[in-house]
């Protein structure tokens, strides 16, 4: 059976379902064990319920996937199969040793009546060597569970990408999950269905807004977030915190088309699961009459304010720029997790066929939470977004701290090419470089409110002033950023992280590049070509997400 065929996907899915269910059943004996073991079992069961539902849907549609997606899913599922086999073996050994111990303790007792709880309570009676072996296997089980959770984090983005494809069986599978009682419903599947329905509604003019998108009457009292493109406010009537993301309409744009694209983006963002996608859930959009220009005839043009809910467990929003400027040190694993979450956010935006066009530390908000010192990052700043295949006006600006995050072909007031998804990936590469070095490329004086931004000396010969040859200078700056990554990143976040940054920075290069060791890798423009939004998504997962998610420090 060839890897990459629909049959291979089905076969691996069947094996995963077999070993996963076997593993969970073997763990049932933990239910009456000590508190630590109960928590472990709950984590095992919760993860498996989610994975099982996703794999069942994937198995059903395997024959409808293109070969590249089949190859990817075969590889991903084969990895899970190996982990589940190992987990099943460990729990079988634990059960076997428990039964042997029980038999030696009381030959009259029926073996099937024993459970791991009994053994755990009797650990004090074990010989030191036997106890050490048991503790070792228990630790190994925890490690397996941790690896399965990491596998899940790598699998979810691919699964979400597939769930947006035009395959009829997907609707049936998602609908079946939606019909389950609330306590059995799985958030990521509900989110996938909601996003799929919203994307479909965006293509169907007969679907009305039903009052869910356009809102008014909110008592907003906006407060600035330092070095951020968004604001936050506390709603007076409910005491809820929200983020306000303003979009100023392009005067050259078609007003009806802009209104439609704002509505469609809001519909999709209203369905996101913040913890999975790294995006805030949209509460609605406020229309604002544009008073800057008085039209000669017809209604005044509209600007828009996207209002986003802030999850209850999050607080103290600050921009990633502010975090970098603070100079606070954080553990490497926290910085790496920050980078991983941002990489996931980019994939989701592209999966639903939008381009962000404005990725930089000012459009990334970090909230304080109880799980990490840095906090949880969320991508905001949708003021320049558009549909991936929608109208483009090639409008830009000459702000150097914006150009720093733009590909050479997209700099200046009149960029030379239309915006495409790879331009977002390039911007992500610059941000990942900044996170890897953990320093802000843009600096401010002591009076940040009035001082002009200046570039960090770490950028070396990067020249962001207005040159006589803008494109030539921008291309040299790109090479300088690549050189900075090659020189500085390996000793700070490792070789694999360095390669991810270079892959992002070179995603629009026409030829093959070279990694930091001088070894060639063929990642050029041809490898990222779009095909109904799938090929570029798969390339991004293979070249960026898979590599960065696989880094462990």
C-alpha positions as semicolon CSV with decimal commas, in nm:
position;residue;x (nm);y (nm);z (nm)
1;X;0,000;0,000;0,000
2;X;0,160;0,325;-0,111
3;X;0,193;0,607;0,136
4;X;-0,024;0,896;0,028
5;X;-0,317;0,705;-0,118
6;X;-0,667;0,730;0,022
7;X;-0,639;0,368;0,135
8;X;-0,329;0,452;0,337
9;X;-0,511;0,734;0,515
10;X;-0,801;0,501;0,595
11;X;-0,566;0,226;0,714
12;X;-0,371;0,456;0,944
13;X;-0,697;0,606;1,071
14;X;-0,829;0,258;1,152
15;X;-0,509;0,169;1,338
16;X;-0,519;0,493;1,536
17;X;-0,881;0,430;1,632
18;X;-0,796;0,073;1,733
19;X;-0,496;0,154;1,950
20;X;-0,648;0,473;2,086
21;X;-0,960;0,298;2,212
22;X;-0,750;0,012;2,349
23;X;-0,526;0,255;2,535
24;X;-0,816;0,447;2,690
25;X;-0,993;0,128;2,800
26;X;-0,676;0,003;2,968
27;X;-0,656;0,333;3,155
28;X;-1,008;0,302;3,298
29;X;-0,869;0,134;3,609
30;X;-0,725;0,472;3,709
31;X;-1,074;0,602;3,780
32;X;-1,063;0,496;4,144
33;X;-0,696;0,569;4,199
34;X;-0,526;0,855;4,374
35;X;-0,599;1,213;4,270
36;X;-0,291;1,244;4,048
37;X;-0,391;0,936;3,848
38;X;-0,749;1,056;3,810
39;X;-0,626;1,383;3,661
40;X;-0,409;1,188;3,418
41;X;-0,702;0,972;3,312
42;X;-0,923;1,275;3,255
43;X;-0,654;1,425;3,031
44;X;-0,625;1,097;2,839
45;X;-1,000;1,060;2,790
46;X;-1,054;1,426;2,698
47;X;-0,779;1,421;2,436
48;X;-0,897;1,093;2,289
49;X;-1,263;1,194;2,255
50;X;-1,150;1,492;2,049
51;X;-0,899;1,298;1,839
52;X;-1,140;1,012;1,773
53;X;-1,409;1,245;1,638
54;X;-1,159;1,424;1,413
55;X;-1,010;1,100;1,280
56;X;-1,354;0,952;1,206
57;X;-1,440;1,255;0,990
58;X;-1,099;1,246;0,821
59;X;-1,138;0,875;0,744
60;X;-1,473;0,941;0,578
61;X;-1,337;1,203;0,337
62;X;-0,995;1,049;0,266
63;X;-1,087;0,962;-0,092
64;X;-1,179;1,324;-0,168
65;X;-0,842;1,471;-0,066
66;X;-0,576;1,554;-0,321
67;X;-0,256;1,351;-0,318
68;X;-0,053;1,609;-0,130
69;X;-0,303;1,619;0,154
70;X;-0,328;1,239;0,154
71;X;0,049;1,214;0,186
72;X;0,051;1,458;0,475
73;X;-0,233;1,288;0,661
74;X;-0,076;0,945;0,614
75;X;0,245;1,068;0,772
76;X;0,069;1,248;1,056
77;X;-0,155;0,951;1,140
78;X;0,137;0,708;1,123
79;X;0,312;0,919;1,389
80;X;0,004;0,898;1,611
81;X;-0,024;0,523;1,555
82;X;0,331;0,477;1,684
83;X;0,265;0,685;1,994
84;X;-0,057;0,498;2,073
85;X;0,112;0,160;2,030
86;X;0,382;0,264;2,275
87;X;0,124;0,397;2,519
88;X;-0,077;0,073;2,500
89;X;0,237;-0,133;2,564
90;X;0,325;0,072;2,872
91;X;-0,020;0,042;3,026
92;X;-0,028;-0,333;2,947
93;X;0,303;-0,378;3,131
94;X;0,170;-0,182;3,427
95;X;-0,143;-0,398;3,441
96;X;0,064;-0,716;3,411
97;X;0,295;-0,621;3,696
98;X;-0,004;-0,522;3,905
99;X;-0,163;-0,863;3,855
100;X;0,160;-1,043;3,938
101;X;0,193;-0,841;4,255
102;X;-0,167;-0,914;4,346
103;X;-0,123;-1,285;4,291
104;X;0,181;-1,295;4,513
105;X;-0,006;-1,100;4,780
106;X;-0,318;-1,312;4,777
107;X;-0,342;-1,614;4,545
108;X;-0,709;-1,653;4,628
109;X;-0,804;-1,320;4,483
110;X;-0,937;-1,314;4,126
111;X;-0,689;-1,140;3,895
112;X;-0,962;-0,951;3,712
113;X;-1,076;-0,785;4,033
114;X;-0,745;-0,606;4,074
115;X;-0,689;-0,258;3,941
116;X;-0,405;-0,010;3,938
117;X;-0,560;0,174;4,231
118;X;-0,489;-0,130;4,450
119;X;-0,128;-0,140;4,338
120;X;-0,080;0,232;4,392
121;X;-0,213;0,203;4,746
122;X;0,025;-0,084;4,807
123;X;0,336;0,082;4,671
124;X;0,469;0,116;5,022
125;X;0,486;-0,264;5,050
126;X;0,682;-0,306;4,727
127;X;1,051;-0,376;4,718
128;X;1,257;-0,071;4,619
129;X;1,349;-0,220;4,281
130;X;0,987;-0,301;4,191
131;X;0,868;0,041;4,308
132;X;1,135;0,211;4,097
133;X;1,021;0,019;3,787
134;X;0,659;0,116;3,854
135;X;0,744;0,485;3,901
136;X;0,952;0,474;3,583
137;X;0,662;0,332;3,380
138;X;0,423;0,584;3,533
139;X;0,659;0,867;3,429
140;X;0,682;0,716;3,082
141;X;0,302;0,720;3,061
142;X;0,296;1,089;3,149
143;X;0,555;1,151;2,879
144;X;0,346;0,964;2,621
145;X;0,040;1,170;2,711
146;X;0,247;1,487;2,673
147;X;0,369;1,372;2,330
148;X;0,013;1,294;2,219
149;X;-0,096;1,643;2,324
150;X;0,190;1,790;2,121
151;X;0,085;1,574;1,826
152;X;-0,266;1,714;1,863
153;X;-0,132;2,071;1,845
154;X;0,038;1,982;1,517
155;X;-0,263;1,797;1,377
156;X;-0,531;2,059;1,446
157;X;-0,414;2,320;1,189
158;X;-0,408;2,059;0,912
159;X;-0,749;1,932;1,010
160;X;-0,897;2,283;1,009
161;X;-0,749;2,339;0,661
162;X;-0,916;2,022;0,533
163;X;-1,247;2,111;0,698
164;X;-1,275;2,417;0,473
165;X;-1,254;2,217;0,150
166;X;-1,551;2,172;-0,082
167;X;-1,620;1,812;0,010
168;X;-1,980;1,706;0,077
169;X;-1,896;1,433;0,330
170;X;-1,741;1,696;0,557
171;X;-2,080;1,860;0,611
172;X;-2,236;1,528;0,707
173;X;-1,959;1,447;0,954
174;X;-1,965;1,789;1,116
175;X;-2,345;1,787;1,133
176;X;-2,345;1,454;1,317
177;X;-2,116;1,599;1,581
178;X;-2,338;1,907;1,612
179;X;-2,639;1,686;1,692
180;X;-2,479;1,541;2,004
181;X;-2,583;1,658;2,349
182;X;-2,395;1,966;2,465
183;X;-2,164;1,786;2,709
184;X;-2,047;1,556;2,428
185;X;-1,984;1,832;2,175
186;X;-1,623;1,911;2,090
187;X;-1,528;2,282;2,066
188;X;-1,291;2,253;1,770
189;X;-1,552;2,063;1,567
190;X;-1,820;2,317;1,650
191;X;-1,577;2,593;1,550
192;X;-1,493;2,414;1,223
193;X;-1,862;2,386;1,135
194;X;-1,931;2,747;1,230
195;X;-1,642;2,872;1,018
196;X;-1,745;2,651;0,727
197;X;-2,103;2,780;0,745
198;X;-1,981;3,140;0,769
199;X;-1,751;3,098;0,469
200;X;-2,038;2,949;0,270
201;X;-2,268;3,234;0,370
202;X;-2,003;3,477;0,247
203;X;-2,045;3,328;-0,100
204;X;-2,426;3,332;-0,092
205;X;-2,589;3,673;-0,122
206;X;-2,923;3,524;-0,014
207;X;-2,795;3,474;0,342
208;X;-2,891;3,773;0,553
209;X;-2,702;3,912;0,852
210;X;-2,994;3,856;1,090
211;X;-2,863;4,134;1,313
212;X;-2,561;3,932;1,423
213;X;-2,287;4,136;1,254
214;X;-2,372;4,505;1,270
215;X;-2,401;4,640;1,623
216;X;-2,452;4,978;1,784
217;X;-2,537;5,122;2,119
218;X;-2,223;4,994;2,291
219;X;-2,099;5,235;2,557
220;X;-1,733;5,227;2,457
221;X;-1,467;5,423;2,641
222;X;-1,154;5,332;2,443
223;X;-0,813;5,329;2,609
224;X;-0,490;5,307;2,416
225;X;-0,259;5,007;2,426
226;X;0,099;5,140;2,399
227;X;0,262;5,070;2,062
228;X;-0,048;4,897;1,930
229;X;-0,286;4,954;1,642
230;X;-0,588;4,861;1,857
231;X;-0,760;4,988;2,172
232;X;-0,944;4,823;2,459
233;X;-1,254;4,923;2,652
234;X;-1,465;4,804;2,943
235;X;-1,836;4,786;2,861
236;X;-2,020;4,986;3,123
237;X;-2,333;4,771;3,139
238;X;-2,168;4,428;3,164
239;X;-1,817;4,518;3,286
240;X;-1,676;4,303;3,005
241;X;-1,346;4,393;2,839
242;X;-1,332;4,420;2,461
243;X;-1,070;4,505;2,200
244;X;-1,153;4,765;1,935
245;X;-0,985;4,730;1,596
246;X;-1,055;5,023;1,362
247;X;-1,054;4,998;0,984
248;X;-1,028;5,316;0,778
249;X;-1,182;5,258;0,436
250;X;-0,972;5,309;0,126
251;X;-1,131;5,601;-0,063
252;X;-1,045;5,428;-0,392
253;X;-1,227;5,110;-0,293
254;X;-1,577;5,013;-0,393
255;X;-1,795;5,090;-0,090
256;X;-2,030;4,796;-0,144
257;X;-1,743;4,553;-0,187
258;X;-1,573;4,683;0,128
259;X;-1,897;4,644;0,324
260;X;-1,931;4,287;0,199
261;X;-1,573;4,193;0,289
262;X;-1,604;4,345;0,637
263;X;-1,925;4,148;0,693
264;X;-1,770;3,823;0,570
265;X;-1,458;3,858;0,785
266;X;-1,671;3,939;1,091
267;X;-1,888;3,633;1,027
268;X;-1,585;3,407;1,025
269;X;-1,412;3,570;1,323
270;X;-1,736;3,532;1,519
271;X;-1,689;3,153;1,502
272;X;-1,325;3,117;1,606
273;X;-1,206;2,932;1,914
274;X;-0,949;3,176;2,062
275;X;-0,746;2,905;2,237
276;X;-0,706;2,706;1,913
277;X;-0,665;2,978;1,651
278;X;-0,489;3,258;1,838
279;X;-0,757;3,502;1,722
280;X;-1,017;3,683;1,930
281;X;-1,387;3,612;1,877
282;X;-1,562;3,899;1,698
283;X;-1,860;4,040;1,887
284;X;-1,971;4,251;1,593
285;X;-1,884;4,555;1,382
286;X;-1,981;4,919;1,434
287;X;-2,031;5,134;1,125
288;X;-1,876;5,478;1,158
289;X;-1,960;5,761;0,918
290;X;-1,640;5,892;0,764
291;X;-1,629;6,267;0,824
292;X;-1,288;6,322;0,664
293;X;-1,432;6,370;0,318
294;X;-1,767;6,512;0,215
295;X;-1,895;6,335;-0,096
296;X;-2,041;6,547;-0,374
297;X;-2,338;6,313;-0,392
298;X;-2,461;6,000;-0,223
299;X;-2,404;5,879;0,132
300;X;-2,086;5,947;0,324
301;X;-1,829;5,665;0,313
302;X;-1,809;5,432;0,612
303;X;-1,525;5,327;0,839
304;X;-1,559;5,027;1,069
305;X;-1,478;4,927;1,425
306;X;-1,441;4,554;1,486
307;X;-1,528;4,469;1,847
308;X;-1,363;4,156;1,989
309;X;-1,443;3,973;2,310
310;X;-1,160;3,905;2,553
311;X;-1,178;3,560;2,717
312;X;-1,251;3,584;3,089
313;X;-0,923;3,428;3,201
314;X;-0,715;3,689;3,014
315;X;-0,619;4,037;3,134
316;X;-0,369;4,322;3,102
317;X;-0,341;4,350;2,722
318;X;-0,016;4,483;2,580
319;X;0,139;4,480;2,236
320;X;0,421;4,245;2,147
321;X;0,619;4,560;2,066
322;X;0,577;4,674;2,425
323;X;0,680;4,330;2,554
324;X;0,997;4,340;2,343
325;X;1,077;4,697;2,447
326;X;1,043;4,608;2,816
327;X;1,363;4,403;2,803
328;X;1,213;4,142;3,036
329;X;1,376;3,800;3,002
330;X;1,162;3,489;2,961
331;X;1,245;3,117;2,938
332;X;1,325;2,988;2,589
333;X;1,028;2,753;2,587
334;X;0,789;3,044;2,653
335;X;0,932;3,246;2,365
336;X;0,911;2,940;2,142
337;X;0,547;2,878;2,239
338;X;0,473;3,242;2,154
339;X;0,620;3,188;1,807
340;X;0,424;2,864;1,758
341;X;0,092;3,027;1,842
342;X;0,155;3,312;1,600
343;X;0,241;3,067;1,324
344;X;-0,092;2,891;1,387
345;X;-0,281;3,221;1,365
346;X;-0,139;3,296;1,021
347;X;-0,250;2,958;0,888
348;X;-0,605;3,011;1,007
349;X;-0,634;3,355;0,843
350;X;-0,515;3,205;0,515
351;X;-0,731;2,893;0,548
352;X;-1,044;3,108;0,529
353;X;-0,902;3,286;0,222
354;X;-0,809;3,622;0,376
355;X;-0,476;3,801;0,380
356;X;-0,385;4,012;0,682
357;X;-0,138;4,255;0,516
358;X;-0,022;4,411;0,842
359;X;0,167;4,156;1,053
360;X;0,414;4,321;1,291
361;X;0,457;4,343;1,671
362;X;0,210;4,634;1,688
363;X;-0,070;4,408;1,557
364;X;-0,005;4,127;1,805
365;X;-0,164;4,163;2,149
366;X;-0,035;3,960;2,443
367;X;-0,267;3,898;2,739
368;X;-0,159;3,795;3,085
369;X;-0,278;3,448;3,184
370;X;-0,203;3,186;3,446
371;X;-0,030;2,942;3,212
372;X;0,280;3,139;3,111
373;X;0,491;3,435;3,215
374;X;0,481;3,602;2,873
375;X;0,109;3,544;2,826
376;X;-0,116;3,445;2,535
377;X;-0,065;3,619;2,196
378;X;-0,349;3,709;1,958
379;X;-0,328;3,847;1,606
380;X;-0,524;4,171;1,560
381;X;-0,485;4,476;1,335
382;X;-0,718;4,376;1,052
383;X;-0,744;4,732;0,921
384;X;-0,573;4,644;0,591
385;X;-0,715;4,295;0,536
386;X;-0,880;4,177;0,216
387;X;-1,010;3,858;0,059
388;X;-0,719;3,663;-0,089
389;X;-0,855;3,681;-0,445
390;X;-1,039;4,010;-0,399
391;X;-0,972;4,353;-0,544
392;X;-0,638;4,511;-0,463
393;X;-0,538;4,875;-0,503
394;X;-0,165;4,837;-0,435
395;X;-0,185;5,111;-0,175
396;X;0,101;5,146;0,071
397;X;0,304;5,396;0,268
398;X;0,665;5,499;0,323
399;X;0,671;5,447;0,700
400;X;1,004;5,273;0,759
401;X;0,891;5,076;1,063
402;X;0,613;4,930;0,846
403;X;0,840;4,859;0,548
404;X;1,072;4,663;0,778
405;X;0,807;4,388;0,791
406;X;0,716;4,400;0,422
407;X;0,864;4,200;0,140
408;X;1,070;4,414;-0,102
409;X;0,799;4,382;-0,368
410;X;0,538;4,532;-0,132
411;X;0,718;4,839;0,002
412;X;0,647;5,207;-0,056
413;X;0,335;5,402;-0,146
414;X;0,283;5,210;-0,471
415;X;0,388;4,845;-0,430
416;X;0,485;4,677;-0,756
417;X;0,288;4,352;-0,713
418;X;-0,050;4,247;-0,579
419;X;-0,059;4,122;-0,223
420;X;-0,066;3,745;-0,176
421;X;-0,053;3,503;0,115
422;X;0,324;3,460;0,093
423;X;0,368;3,827;0,181
424;X;0,209;3,755;0,520
425;X;0,447;3,463;0,563
426;X;0,744;3,692;0,495
427;X;0,617;3,937;0,759
428;X;0,584;3,648;1,003
429;X;0,947;3,560;0,933
430;X;1,063;3,906;1,042
431;X;0,854;3,884;1,360
432;X;0,990;3,535;1,435
433;X;1,343;3,672;1,390
434;X;1,263;3,944;1,642
435;X;1,122;3,690;1,888
436;X;1,425;3,467;1,842
437;X;1,664;3,753;1,920
438;X;1,421;3,881;2,187
439;X;1,485;4,244;2,109
440;X;1,277;4,516;1,946
441;X;1,391;4,621;1,599
442;X;1,213;4,954;1,658
443;X;1,320;5,170;1,953
444;X;1,182;5,483;2,119
445;X;1,331;5,753;2,340
446;X;1,241;5,807;2,704
447;X;0,933;6,010;2,610
448;X;0,771;5,742;2,397
449;X;0,461;5,951;2,334
450;X;0,648;6,217;2,138
451;X;0,980;6,063;2,035
452;X;1,025;5,933;1,682
453;X;1,104;5,564;1,637
454;X;1,460;5,467;1,549
455;X;1,598;5,136;1,430
456;X;1,790;4,908;1,663
457;X;2,165;4,887;1,604
458;X;2,131;4,508;1,584
459;X;1,991;4,561;1,232
460;X;2,339;4,666;1,124
461;X;2,350;4,799;0,769
462;X;1,976;4,765;0,709
463;X;1,889;5,100;0,549
464;X;1,524;5,197;0,586
465;X;1,561;5,560;0,476
466;X;1,421;5,672;0,140
467;X;1,686;5,557;-0,110
468;X;1,723;5,648;-0,477
469;X;1,670;5,283;-0,569
470;X;1,392;5,167;-0,334
471;X;1,362;4,812;-0,471
472;X;1,737;4,755;-0,471
473;X;1,769;4,886;-0,117
474;X;1,473;4,676;0,002
475;X;1,627;4,363;-0,149
476;X;1,957;4,433;0,025
477;X;1,771;4,484;0,352
478;X;1,608;4,144;0,308
479;X;1,951;3,985;0,266
480;X;2,071;4,168;0,577
481;X;1,782;4,020;0,778
482;X;1,868;3,674;0,648
483;X;2,231;3,729;0,745
484;X;2,127;3,843;1,092
485;X;1,926;3,524;1,134
486;X;2,217;3,306;1,017
487;X;2,467;3,476;1,250
488;X;2,263;3,519;1,566
489;X;1,973;3,274;1,584
490;X;2,144;2,930;1,599
491;X;2,311;3,006;1,933
492;X;1,989;3,148;2,080
493;X;1,703;2,928;1,962
494;X;1,878;2,659;1,763
495;X;1,930;2,557;1,402
496;X;1,575;2,436;1,335
497;X;1,424;2,766;1,444
498;X;1,676;2,947;1,224
499;X;1,565;2,739;0,926
500;X;1,199;2,824;0,992
501;X;1,281;3,197;0,989
502;X;1,479;3,162;0,666
503;X;1,201;2,961;0,504
504;X;0,958;3,244;0,580
505;X;1,194;3,516;0,458
506;X;1,263;3,324;0,136
507;X;0,911;3,201;0,060
508;X;0,889;3,432;-0,244
509;X;1,239;3,366;-0,376
510;X;1,236;3,232;-0,731
511;X;1,524;2,990;-0,678
512;X;1,641;2,760;-0,406
513;X;1,798;2,906;-0,097
514;X;2,049;2,781;0,152
515;X;2,010;2,721;0,521
516;X;2,250;2,841;0,787
517;X;2,484;2,545;0,728
518;X;2,516;2,627;0,361
519;X;2,312;2,323;0,258
520;X;2,067;2,380;-0,025
521;X;1,695;2,343;0,023
522;X;1,443;2,386;-0,255
523;X;1,190;2,627;-0,114
524;X;1,113;2,889;-0,372
525;X;0,808;3,058;-0,516
526;X;0,708;2,750;-0,716
527;X;0,675;2,544;-0,398
528;X;0,422;2,784;-0,250
529;X;0,194;2,823;-0,552
530;X;-0,173;2,841;-0,458
531;X;-0,434;2,594;-0,575
532;X;-0,775;2,673;-0,429
533;X;-0,602;2,776;-0,108
534;X;-0,483;2,420;-0,043
535;X;-0,134;2,391;-0,190
536;X;-0,003;2,700;-0,017
537;X;-0,163;2,586;0,308
538;X;0,002;2,244;0,282
539;X;0,337;2,404;0,193
540;X;0,309;2,636;0,491
541;X;0,229;2,346;0,723
542;X;0,519;2,137;0,588
543;X;0,777;2,416;0,571
544;X;0,684;2,622;0,875
545;X;0,430;2,471;1,115
546;X;0,564;2,113;1,118
547;X;0,918;2,236;1,171
548;X;0,843;2,493;1,441
549;X;0,599;2,265;1,628
550;X;0,864;1,995;1,631
551;X;1,115;2,214;1,817
552;X;1,146;2,126;2,185
553;X;1,369;2,315;2,429
